[in-house]
Coordinates of C-alpha atoms and ligand atoms in Angstrom, one line a residue:
M1 CA 100.4 103.3 126.4
G2 CA 101.9 99.9 125.5
F3 CA 99.3 99.2 122.9
L4 CA 100.6 102.0 120.6
A5 CA 103.5 101.6 118.2
S6 CA 106.8 103.0 119.5
R7 CA 107.5 104.4 116.0
L8 CA 104.9 107.1 116.8
D9 CA 106.8 108.2 119.9
R10 CA 109.0 110.6 117.9
V11 CA 106.1 111.9 115.7
R12 CA 104.3 115.2 116.6
P13 CA 100.8 115.9 115.3
S14 CA 100.8 118.5 112.5
Q15 CA 100.7 122.0 114.2
T16 CA 99.2 123.6 111.1
V17 CA 96.2 121.1 111.1
A18 CA 95.9 121.6 114.9
I19 CA 95.7 125.4 114.7
T20 CA 93.3 125.3 111.8
T21 CA 91.1 123.0 113.8
L22 CA 91.3 125.2 117.0
A23 CA 90.4 128.3 114.9
R24 CA 87.4 126.5 113.5
D25 CA 86.3 125.3 116.9
L26 CA 86.6 128.8 118.4
Q27 CA 84.6 130.2 115.4
A28 CA 81.9 127.6 115.9
A29 CA 81.7 128.6 119.6
G30 CA 80.9 132.2 118.5
R31 CA 84.3 133.9 118.7
D32 CA 85.3 136.4 116.0
I33 CA 88.3 134.6 114.6
I34 CA 90.3 135.2 111.5
G35 CA 92.2 132.0 110.5
L36 CA 95.5 132.6 108.8
G37 CA 96.8 129.2 109.6
Q38 CA 95.5 127.2 106.7
G39 CA 97.7 126.5 103.7
E40 CA 95.1 126.4 100.9
P41 CA 93.8 128.9 98.3
D42 CA 90.5 130.6 99.1
F43 CA 89.6 130.3 95.4
D44 CA 87.2 127.6 94.3
T45 CA 88.3 124.8 91.8
P46 CA 87.8 126.2 88.2
E47 CA 84.5 125.1 86.5
H48 CA 86.1 123.1 83.7
I49 CA 87.8 120.9 86.2
K50 CA 84.6 120.3 88.2
A51 CA 82.8 119.6 84.9
A52 CA 85.3 116.9 83.9
A53 CA 84.9 115.2 87.3
I54 CA 81.1 115.3 87.0
K55 CA 81.3 113.8 83.5
A56 CA 83.6 111.0 84.8
L57 CA 81.0 110.1 87.4
Q58 CA 78.2 110.2 84.8
D59 CA 80.2 108.1 82.4
G60 CA 80.7 105.4 85.0
D61 CA 84.4 106.0 85.5
T62 CA 83.9 104.6 89.0
G63 CA 86.0 101.4 89.2
Y64 CA 89.4 100.8 90.8
P65 CA 92.1 102.7 88.9
P66 CA 95.6 101.3 88.5
P67 CA 97.7 102.0 91.6
N68 CA 100.1 104.3 89.7
G69 CA 97.2 106.3 88.2
S70 CA 95.3 106.5 84.9
P71 CA 97.5 106.3 81.8
A72 CA 95.9 109.5 80.4
L73 CA 96.8 111.5 83.5
R74 CA 100.3 110.1 83.6
Q75 CA 100.8 111.1 80.0
A76 CA 99.5 114.6 80.7
I77 CA 102.0 114.8 83.6
C78 CA 104.9 113.7 81.4
D79 CA 103.9 116.4 78.9
K80 CA 103.7 119.0 81.7
I81 CA 107.2 118.1 83.0
K82 CA 108.6 118.3 79.5
R83 CA 106.9 121.6 78.8
D84 CA 107.8 123.3 82.1
N85 CA 111.1 121.8 83.1
G86 CA 112.5 120.4 79.9
L87 CA 112.8 116.9 81.4
N88 CA 111.8 113.6 79.7
Y89 CA 109.8 111.1 81.7
G90 CA 108.0 107.9 80.6
L91 CA 104.6 106.7 81.7
D92 CA 106.2 104.1 84.1
Q93 CA 108.1 106.9 85.8
I94 CA 105.0 108.7 87.1
Q95 CA 103.0 107.8 90.3
I96 CA 99.7 109.4 91.1
G97 CA 98.8 109.6 94.8
V98 CA 96.4 110.9 97.4
G99 CA 98.0 114.3 97.5
G100 CA 101.7 115.2 97.2
K101 CA 101.7 114.3 100.9
Q102 CA 101.2 110.6 100.2
I103 CA 103.8 110.6 97.5
L104 CA 106.4 112.0 100.0
F105 CA 105.3 109.5 102.6
N106 CA 105.4 106.5 100.2
A107 CA 108.8 107.6 98.9
L108 CA 110.2 107.7 102.5
M109 CA 108.4 104.4 103.4
A110 CA 109.9 102.7 100.3
T111 CA 113.5 103.8 100.9
I112 CA 114.2 104.6 104.6
N113 CA 115.9 102.0 106.8
P114 CA 116.2 102.6 110.6
G115 CA 118.8 105.3 111.2
D116 CA 119.0 106.6 107.6
E117 CA 119.3 110.4 107.6
V118 CA 117.1 112.8 105.7
I119 CA 118.3 116.4 105.4
V120 CA 115.5 118.9 105.7
L121 CA 116.0 122.6 105.2
A122 CA 114.5 124.8 107.9
P123 CA 112.2 126.6 108.1
Y124 CA 110.6 123.4 106.8
W125 CA 107.1 122.2 105.9
V126 CA 105.9 120.6 109.1
S127 CA 105.6 117.1 107.7
Y128 CA 109.1 116.4 106.4
P129 CA 110.8 115.6 109.8
D130 CA 107.8 113.8 111.3
M131 CA 107.2 111.6 108.2
T132 CA 110.9 110.8 108.3
A133 CA 110.6 109.8 112.0
M134 CA 107.5 107.8 111.3
C135 CA 109.5 105.8 108.8
E136 CA 112.2 105.3 111.4
G137 CA 114.7 107.7 109.8
V138 CA 116.5 110.6 111.4
P139 CA 115.7 114.1 110.2
V140 CA 118.8 116.3 110.0
V141 CA 117.9 120.0 110.0
V142 CA 119.9 122.6 108.1
T143 CA 118.7 126.2 108.7
G144 CA 118.4 128.8 106.1
R145 CA 119.1 132.1 107.8
E146 CA 116.8 135.0 107.3
Q147 CA 119.7 137.2 106.2
N148 CA 120.0 134.8 103.2
G149 CA 116.3 134.9 102.5
F150 CA 115.8 131.7 104.5
K151 CA 117.7 129.8 101.9
V152 CA 120.5 127.3 102.5
T153 CA 123.9 127.7 100.8
G154 CA 126.0 124.9 99.3
P155 CA 128.6 124.9 102.2
E156 CA 125.8 124.8 104.8
L157 CA 124.2 121.8 103.0
E158 CA 127.6 120.0 102.7
A159 CA 128.4 120.4 106.4
A160 CA 125.3 118.3 107.2
I161 CA 126.1 115.4 104.9
T162 CA 127.2 112.1 106.5
P163 CA 127.7 108.6 105.2
K164 CA 124.1 107.9 106.4
T165 CA 122.5 110.7 104.4
K166 CA 119.9 109.1 102.1
W167 CA 117.7 112.1 101.0
V168 CA 117.9 115.8 100.8
I169 CA 114.4 117.4 100.6
L170 CA 114.2 120.7 98.7
N171 CA 111.1 122.9 98.5
S172 CA 111.1 126.0 96.3
P173 CA 109.0 128.1 96.6
S174 CA 108.8 127.1 100.3
N175 CA 106.2 126.5 102.8
P176 CA 106.4 128.3 105.3
T177 CA 108.6 131.2 104.1
G178 CA 107.6 131.7 100.4
A179 CA 111.3 131.8 99.6
A180 CA 112.3 130.5 96.2
Y181 CA 115.8 129.6 94.9
T182 CA 117.2 131.5 92.0
R183 CA 119.1 129.5 89.4
A184 CA 122.4 130.6 91.0
E185 CA 121.2 129.7 94.5
M186 CA 120.0 126.3 93.4
K187 CA 123.3 125.7 91.6
G188 CA 125.0 126.2 95.0
L189 CA 123.1 123.1 96.2
T190 CA 123.3 121.0 93.0
D191 CA 127.1 121.5 92.9
V192 CA 127.3 119.9 96.3
L193 CA 124.9 117.1 95.4
K194 CA 126.8 116.3 92.3
K195 CA 129.8 115.4 94.5
H196 CA 127.7 112.9 96.5
P197 CA 126.3 110.4 94.1
D198 CA 124.7 108.2 96.7
I199 CA 122.4 110.9 98.0
W200 CA 118.9 111.2 96.5
V201 CA 117.1 114.5 96.0
M202 CA 113.4 115.1 96.7
S203 CA 112.3 118.2 94.9
D204 CA 108.9 119.3 96.4
D205 CA 107.7 121.6 93.6
I206 CA 104.1 121.9 94.8
Y207 CA 104.2 125.8 94.7
E208 CA 106.0 125.8 91.3
Y209 CA 103.3 127.9 89.6
I210 CA 102.8 130.4 92.5
L211 CA 105.6 132.9 91.9
F212 CA 105.7 136.7 91.7
D213 CA 107.6 139.5 90.0
D214 CA 108.5 137.3 87.0
F215 CA 110.6 135.0 89.2
K216 CA 111.6 131.8 87.2
F217 CA 111.2 128.4 88.8
V218 CA 114.1 126.0 88.3
S219 CA 114.2 122.3 88.9
P220 CA 117.5 120.9 90.3
A221 CA 117.8 118.5 87.3
E222 CA 117.6 121.4 84.9
I223 CA 120.8 122.7 86.3
E224 CA 122.5 119.4 86.9
P225 CA 121.0 116.7 84.6
S226 CA 122.9 113.9 86.3
L227 CA 120.6 114.3 89.3
K228 CA 117.6 113.1 87.3
D229 CA 118.5 109.5 88.0
R230 CA 118.4 110.0 91.7
M231 CA 115.7 112.6 92.0
L232 CA 112.0 112.4 92.9
I233 CA 109.8 115.3 91.8
V234 CA 106.8 115.8 94.0
N235 CA 104.0 118.0 92.7
G236 CA 100.2 118.1 92.5
V237 CA 97.1 120.0 91.8
S238 CA 96.2 121.2 95.4
K239 CA 97.7 124.7 95.3
A240 CA 97.8 126.1 91.8
Y241 CA 94.6 124.5 90.7
C242 CA 92.7 125.1 94.0
M243 CA 92.0 121.4 94.5
T244 CA 93.2 120.7 98.1
G245 CA 90.2 118.6 99.0
W246 CA 90.4 116.4 95.8
R247 CA 93.5 114.8 97.2
L248 CA 95.6 114.4 94.1
G249 CA 99.4 114.7 93.9
W250 CA 102.1 112.9 91.9
G251 CA 105.7 111.9 91.8
A252 CA 108.1 111.5 88.9
G253 CA 111.4 109.6 89.3
P254 CA 113.5 106.6 88.2
K255 CA 111.7 103.4 87.5
P256 CA 113.0 101.3 90.5
L257 CA 111.9 104.0 92.9
M258 CA 108.5 104.3 91.2
A259 CA 108.1 100.5 91.3
A260 CA 108.8 100.4 95.0
M261 CA 106.4 103.3 95.7
N262 CA 103.8 101.6 93.6
K263 CA 104.2 98.5 95.8
V264 CA 103.5 100.7 98.9
M265 CA 100.5 102.2 97.2
S266 CA 99.1 98.9 96.1
Q267 CA 99.1 97.7 99.7
S268 CA 97.7 100.8 101.3
T269 CA 95.2 103.0 99.5
T270 CA 95.4 101.1 96.1
S271 CA 95.3 104.5 94.3
T272 CA 93.7 107.9 94.6
S273 CA 90.1 108.4 93.4
S274 CA 89.2 107.9 89.7
I275 CA 87.1 111.1 89.9
A276 CA 90.0 113.2 91.2
M277 CA 92.1 111.9 88.4
A278 CA 89.6 112.9 85.8
G279 CA 89.6 116.4 87.4
A280 CA 93.4 116.6 87.4
L281 CA 93.5 115.5 83.7
A282 CA 91.3 118.5 82.9
A283 CA 93.5 120.7 85.0
Y284 CA 96.7 119.8 83.2
T285 CA 95.2 119.7 79.7
G286 CA 92.8 122.7 80.0
P287 CA 93.2 126.5 80.1
H288 CA 95.8 127.9 82.6
D289 CA 95.0 131.6 82.4
F290 CA 93.3 131.6 85.9
I291 CA 96.7 130.8 87.5
A292 CA 98.1 134.2 86.4
E293 CA 94.9 135.9 87.6
H294 CA 95.2 134.2 91.0
N295 CA 98.9 135.1 91.2
A296 CA 98.1 138.7 90.6
V297 CA 95.7 138.7 93.6
F298 CA 98.2 136.8 95.8
Q299 CA 100.9 139.3 94.9
Q300 CA 98.7 142.2 95.9
R301 CA 97.9 140.5 99.2
R302 CA 101.6 139.7 99.8
D303 CA 102.4 143.4 99.4
L304 CA 99.6 144.5 101.7
V305 CA 100.6 142.0 104.4
V306 CA 104.3 142.7 104.2
S307 CA 103.7 146.4 104.4
M308 CA 101.3 146.2 107.3
L309 CA 103.4 143.8 109.3
N310 CA 106.4 145.9 108.9
Q311 CA 104.4 148.7 110.5
A312 CA 103.7 146.6 113.6
Q313 CA 105.9 147.4 116.6
G314 CA 108.4 144.6 117.1
L315 CA 107.8 142.7 113.8
T316 CA 109.8 142.6 110.6
C317 CA 108.7 140.9 107.5
R318 CA 110.7 139.8 104.4
R319 CA 109.0 140.0 101.0
P320 CA 108.9 136.4 99.7
E321 CA 109.2 135.3 96.0
G322 CA 106.3 132.8 95.9
A323 CA 103.7 130.5 97.5
F324 CA 101.1 132.3 99.7
Y325 CA 102.9 132.6 103.0
V326 CA 105.0 135.2 104.8
Y327 CA 107.3 134.3 107.7
P328 CA 107.7 137.5 109.9
S329 CA 110.2 137.7 112.7
C330 CA 108.7 138.5 116.1
A331 CA 112.1 138.9 117.8
G332 CA 111.1 142.4 118.8
V333 CA 108.2 141.4 120.9
I334 CA 109.9 138.5 122.8
G335 CA 110.4 139.5 126.5
R336 CA 107.6 142.1 126.4
K337 CA 104.6 142.0 128.7
A338 CA 101.0 141.6 127.6
P339 CA 98.3 143.8 129.3
D340 CA 97.4 140.8 131.6
G341 CA 101.0 140.8 132.9
K342 CA 102.1 137.6 131.1
T343 CA 105.5 137.7 129.4
I344 CA 105.7 136.8 125.7
D345 CA 108.5 134.2 126.1
N346 CA 108.6 132.8 122.6
D347 CA 106.8 132.6 119.3
E348 CA 104.3 130.1 120.6
A349 CA 103.3 132.5 123.4
F350 CA 103.0 135.3 120.8
A351 CA 100.7 133.2 118.6
A352 CA 98.6 132.3 121.6
Y353 CA 98.4 136.0 122.6
L354 CA 97.3 137.0 119.1
L355 CA 94.6 134.3 119.2
E356 CA 93.4 135.1 122.7
T357 CA 93.4 138.9 122.5
E358 CA 92.6 139.6 118.8
G359 CA 91.2 136.3 117.5
V360 CA 93.9 136.0 114.8
A361 CA 95.1 132.4 114.2
V362 CA 98.7 132.1 113.0
V363 CA 101.2 129.2 113.2
F364 CA 104.2 129.8 115.5
G365 CA 107.7 129.3 114.0
D366 CA 108.9 126.6 116.3
A367 CA 106.5 124.2 114.3
F368 CA 108.6 124.9 111.2
G369 CA 112.0 124.6 112.9
L370 CA 113.0 128.3 113.2
S371 CA 112.1 130.7 116.0
P372 CA 111.2 133.4 116.8
Y373 CA 108.9 133.7 113.8
F374 CA 105.4 132.9 112.8
R375 CA 103.7 132.0 109.6
I376 CA 100.8 133.8 108.0
S377 CA 98.9 132.2 105.0
Y378 CA 97.5 135.1 103.0
A379 CA 95.3 132.8 100.9
T380 CA 92.4 134.7 102.4
A381 CA 90.0 137.5 101.3
T382 CA 91.9 140.8 101.1
E383 CA 89.5 142.6 103.5
L384 CA 90.0 139.9 106.1
L385 CA 93.8 140.2 105.7
E386 CA 93.6 143.9 106.2
D387 CA 91.5 143.4 109.3
A388 CA 93.9 140.7 110.7
C389 CA 97.0 142.9 110.1
T390 CA 95.3 145.8 111.9
R391 CA 94.5 143.5 114.8
I392 CA 98.1 142.3 114.9
Q393 CA 99.4 145.9 114.9
R394 CA 97.0 146.7 117.8
A395 CA 98.2 143.6 119.7
C396 CA 101.8 144.6 119.2
A397 CA 101.2 148.1 120.3
A398 CA 99.5 146.9 123.5
L399 CA 102.7 145.1 124.7
S400 CA 105.0 146.9 127.1
Ligands
PLP501 N1 104.5 120.0 100.2 C1 104.3 121.2 100.7 C2 105.5 122.1 100.9 C3 103.0 121.6 101.2 O1 102.9 122.8 101.7 C4 101.9 120.7 101.0 C5 100.6 121.1 101.5 O2 100.4 121.9 102.4 C6 102.2 119.5 100.4 C7 103.5 119.2 100.0 C8 101.1 118.5 100.1 O3 100.0 118.9 99.5 P1 98.9 117.9 99.0 O4 99.0 116.6 99.8 O5 97.6 118.6 99.2 O6 99.2 117.6 97.5

């Protein structure tokens, strides 16, 4: 339609949002559906965070906040980065946004000229390539092979760099694979980035706190301090603090980039909500013991899901280091026939088969740039996960 902007022609709607919506619609229509498509914790926001937001409302903290966020929250974020990552940031190097998603979008909006290339590592979070395309940039995909834990090596990254490369987006632990980079693996990438001083690094650390088996998170700038002057940290409260609906994320980076992002913010949403900021301040300055408790539950669920999926005919599933996703291969079911005679041609057909026959909603791998796989979010009650995995085993056994 001529009325719509051509910049949207290359943008696909988010498949994860689409599948979650479909699962909800089917459920509302009375079908017995287990939704494993949604990337959000099933735990509620901790009480002390809710209480801080309620108090902000009662105290009349209801006016427009500054576009880059309340000074108190920005200070708490500076303290957090210093404590966790050993990096020093000032108040004017922090930007609070409407979720980490808006920070990513504003950074690309503020920096991408038509034709600029953004390297994204597949399997990737669905939004990286499409946000790049929306900003008229060109996503360049580098695939992390399953044999390498879905992680990209230095030489693989280097082969994708061109004079047009503007950003490389890193995401550890990763959505959709849960894979996290060890210090040595991250150094493989930072050694390459060190040699290319014009390339900027976006480090999407949103799952930083959700790690298992004592795995240690590492920021690229901890390994290679020179990267800090051309790095944007993206993080937020959605995942670790169970605050997805509050819509609060943040970025930390060099002042000129933050000023440019602040300009985008001031001409779009102005800021995020003052109430969400009060909650996030309580999150960063309050007790953190619930995170370890949640991680213990996530780890048990990960082990359950990995073990049950590895018992399903035709599926194999790697044990990830963090986040709350697994990314099993369904190579062994491709080409098989469903009881109704239809062939399972690809991961999209397999996901549709699981939904139709067993009411299990998963997201097919093609949406994340690597097939034939699918993503399961195990941020769901353990009994439901057990039921879902039993249904998946049954669906696989019914293929011939
Ligand atoms: N980055 C990754 C890898 C994600 O999975 C998500 C959410 O799903 C985000 C960023 C953005 O999260 P939010 O906008 O809720 O902060």
